[in-house]
């Protein structure tokens, strides 16, 4: 089995290019068979809601909705900071496939003893 990958994202649609790059990295890892986790904090917590990640960041950039679909198909998982989520009064009923609320302890439990390659955006 390929090693785990964790992509930490703090930015939401205020910087769609940064979000696109983070999703491209996560999709690439997941589609290569790596167990992949996106840790969404701050404004990125909104991206875990149905219908939010739909922007196109730039000419030639893939739509975020396509990247979200590819990530789900490849078995990607999201861990959404519960403090960030609650601070924004977001609706748990709108969480997308593969997303759950969880902080740093569940992230470290997911990583486990074998470690993970990490990226931060």
Short mmCIF file of C-alpha atoms in Angstrom, two decimals:
data_model
loop_
_atom_site.label_atom_id
_atom_site.label_comp_id
_atom_site.label_asym_id
_atom_site.label_seq_id
_atom_site.Cartn_x
_atom_site.Cartn_y
_atom_site.Cartn_z
CA UNK A 1 0.00 0.00 0.00
CA UNK A 2 1.22 3.49 -0.83
CA UNK A 3 1.95 5.82 2.09
CA UNK A 4 -0.69 8.15 3.49
CA UNK A 5 -1.09 11.77 2.41
CA UNK A 6 -2.54 14.68 4.40
CA UNK A 7 -3.42 17.97 2.73
CA UNK A 8 -4.09 20.75 5.22
CA UNK A 9 -6.14 23.61 3.77
CA UNK A 10 -7.00 26.85 5.59
CA UNK A 11 -8.24 28.85 2.62
CA UNK A 12 -11.73 28.89 1.17
CA UNK A 13 -13.13 30.47 -1.96
CA UNK A 14 -11.49 33.81 -1.13
CA UNK A 15 -8.47 32.23 -2.89
CA UNK A 16 -9.84 29.69 -5.39
CA UNK A 17 -6.42 29.10 -7.00
CA UNK A 18 -4.93 27.96 -3.68
CA UNK A 19 -7.97 25.72 -3.12
CA UNK A 20 -7.58 24.27 -6.62
CA UNK A 21 -3.91 23.47 -6.05
CA UNK A 22 -4.70 21.77 -2.72
CA UNK A 23 -7.40 19.67 -4.37
CA UNK A 24 -5.13 18.77 -7.29
CA UNK A 25 -2.52 17.48 -4.83
CA UNK A 26 -5.14 15.54 -2.85
CA UNK A 27 -6.76 14.09 -5.97
CA UNK A 28 -3.36 13.07 -7.33
CA UNK A 29 -2.52 11.23 -4.11
CA UNK A 30 -5.92 9.53 -3.82
CA UNK A 31 -5.99 8.48 -7.47
CA UNK A 32 -2.56 6.89 -7.01
CA UNK A 33 -4.01 4.69 -4.29
CA UNK A 34 -2.69 6.61 -1.30
CA UNK A 35 -5.03 6.86 1.68
CA UNK A 36 -5.66 10.62 1.57
CA UNK A 37 -7.07 13.04 4.12
CA UNK A 38 -7.87 16.71 3.59
CA UNK A 39 -7.84 18.58 6.91
CA UNK A 40 -10.08 21.62 6.41
CA UNK A 41 -9.71 24.54 8.83
CA UNK A 42 -10.65 28.22 8.98
CA UNK A 43 -12.54 29.26 5.81
CA UNK A 44 -11.80 25.90 4.16
CA UNK A 45 -14.40 24.35 6.49
CA UNK A 46 -17.07 25.77 4.16
CA UNK A 47 -15.75 23.61 1.31
CA UNK A 48 -17.09 20.53 3.07
CA UNK A 49 -20.65 21.73 2.48
CA UNK A 50 -22.68 20.50 -0.47
CA UNK A 51 -22.79 23.05 -3.28
CA UNK A 52 -19.94 25.28 -2.07
CA UNK A 53 -16.85 24.03 -3.97
CA UNK A 54 -18.09 24.97 -7.45
CA UNK A 55 -15.73 27.75 -8.53
CA UNK A 56 -13.36 27.75 -11.49
CA UNK A 57 -10.19 29.45 -10.29
CA UNK A 58 -8.63 30.46 -13.57
CA UNK A 59 -8.73 29.91 -17.30
CA UNK A 60 -7.60 26.34 -17.86
CA UNK A 61 -8.18 25.33 -14.24
CA UNK A 62 -10.50 22.38 -13.65
CA UNK A 63 -13.78 23.21 -11.91
CA UNK A 64 -13.62 22.53 -8.19
CA UNK A 65 -16.81 20.49 -8.49
CA UNK A 66 -14.95 18.08 -10.80
CA UNK A 67 -12.04 17.80 -8.37
CA UNK A 68 -14.42 17.14 -5.46
CA UNK A 69 -16.12 14.38 -7.49
CA UNK A 70 -12.77 12.80 -8.45
CA UNK A 71 -11.58 12.93 -4.84
CA UNK A 72 -14.75 11.18 -3.65
CA UNK A 73 -14.48 8.55 -6.38
CA UNK A 74 -10.86 7.86 -5.37
CA UNK A 75 -11.90 7.33 -1.74
CA UNK A 76 -10.60 10.62 -0.37
CA UNK A 77 -11.65 11.65 3.11
CA UNK A 78 -12.16 15.06 4.76
CA UNK A 79 -11.67 15.93 8.40
CA UNK A 80 -13.27 19.30 9.14
CA UNK A 81 -12.19 21.34 12.15
CA UNK A 82 -15.22 21.34 14.45
CA UNK A 83 -14.24 24.65 16.09
CA UNK A 84 -14.00 26.36 12.68
CA UNK A 85 -17.25 24.73 11.54
CA UNK A 86 -19.22 25.75 14.62
CA UNK A 87 -17.74 29.27 14.69
CA UNK A 88 -19.25 29.80 11.24
CA UNK A 89 -22.61 28.29 12.29
CA UNK A 90 -22.48 25.79 9.42
CA UNK A 91 -25.04 23.02 8.96
CA UNK A 92 -23.85 19.45 9.64
CA UNK A 93 -26.68 18.13 7.44
CA UNK A 94 -24.94 19.66 4.39
CA UNK A 95 -21.60 17.84 4.81
CA UNK A 96 -20.43 16.25 1.56
CA UNK A 97 -19.57 12.60 1.03
CA UNK A 98 -16.47 11.56 2.93
CA UNK A 99 -16.53 14.57 5.30
CA UNK A 100 -16.76 14.43 9.07
CA UNK A 101 -16.07 16.84 11.89
CA UNK A 102 -12.86 16.15 13.76
CA UNK A 103 -9.86 18.01 15.07
CA UNK A 104 -6.20 17.33 15.57
CA UNK A 105 -6.56 14.22 17.74
CA UNK A 106 -8.59 12.32 15.10
CA UNK A 107 -6.14 13.56 12.46
CA UNK A 108 -3.19 12.10 14.38
CA UNK A 109 -5.14 8.89 14.97
CA UNK A 110 -5.78 8.64 11.22
CA UNK A 111 -2.07 9.20 10.47
CA UNK A 112 -1.06 6.55 13.00
CA UNK A 113 2.46 5.32 13.61
CA UNK A 114 3.46 4.92 9.95
CA UNK A 115 3.27 8.67 9.34
CA UNK A 116 2.16 10.55 6.25
CA UNK A 117 3.41 12.91 3.58
CA UNK A 118 1.91 16.32 4.32
CA UNK A 119 1.10 19.42 2.32
CA UNK A 120 -0.23 22.71 3.69
CA UNK A 121 -2.13 25.38 1.80
#
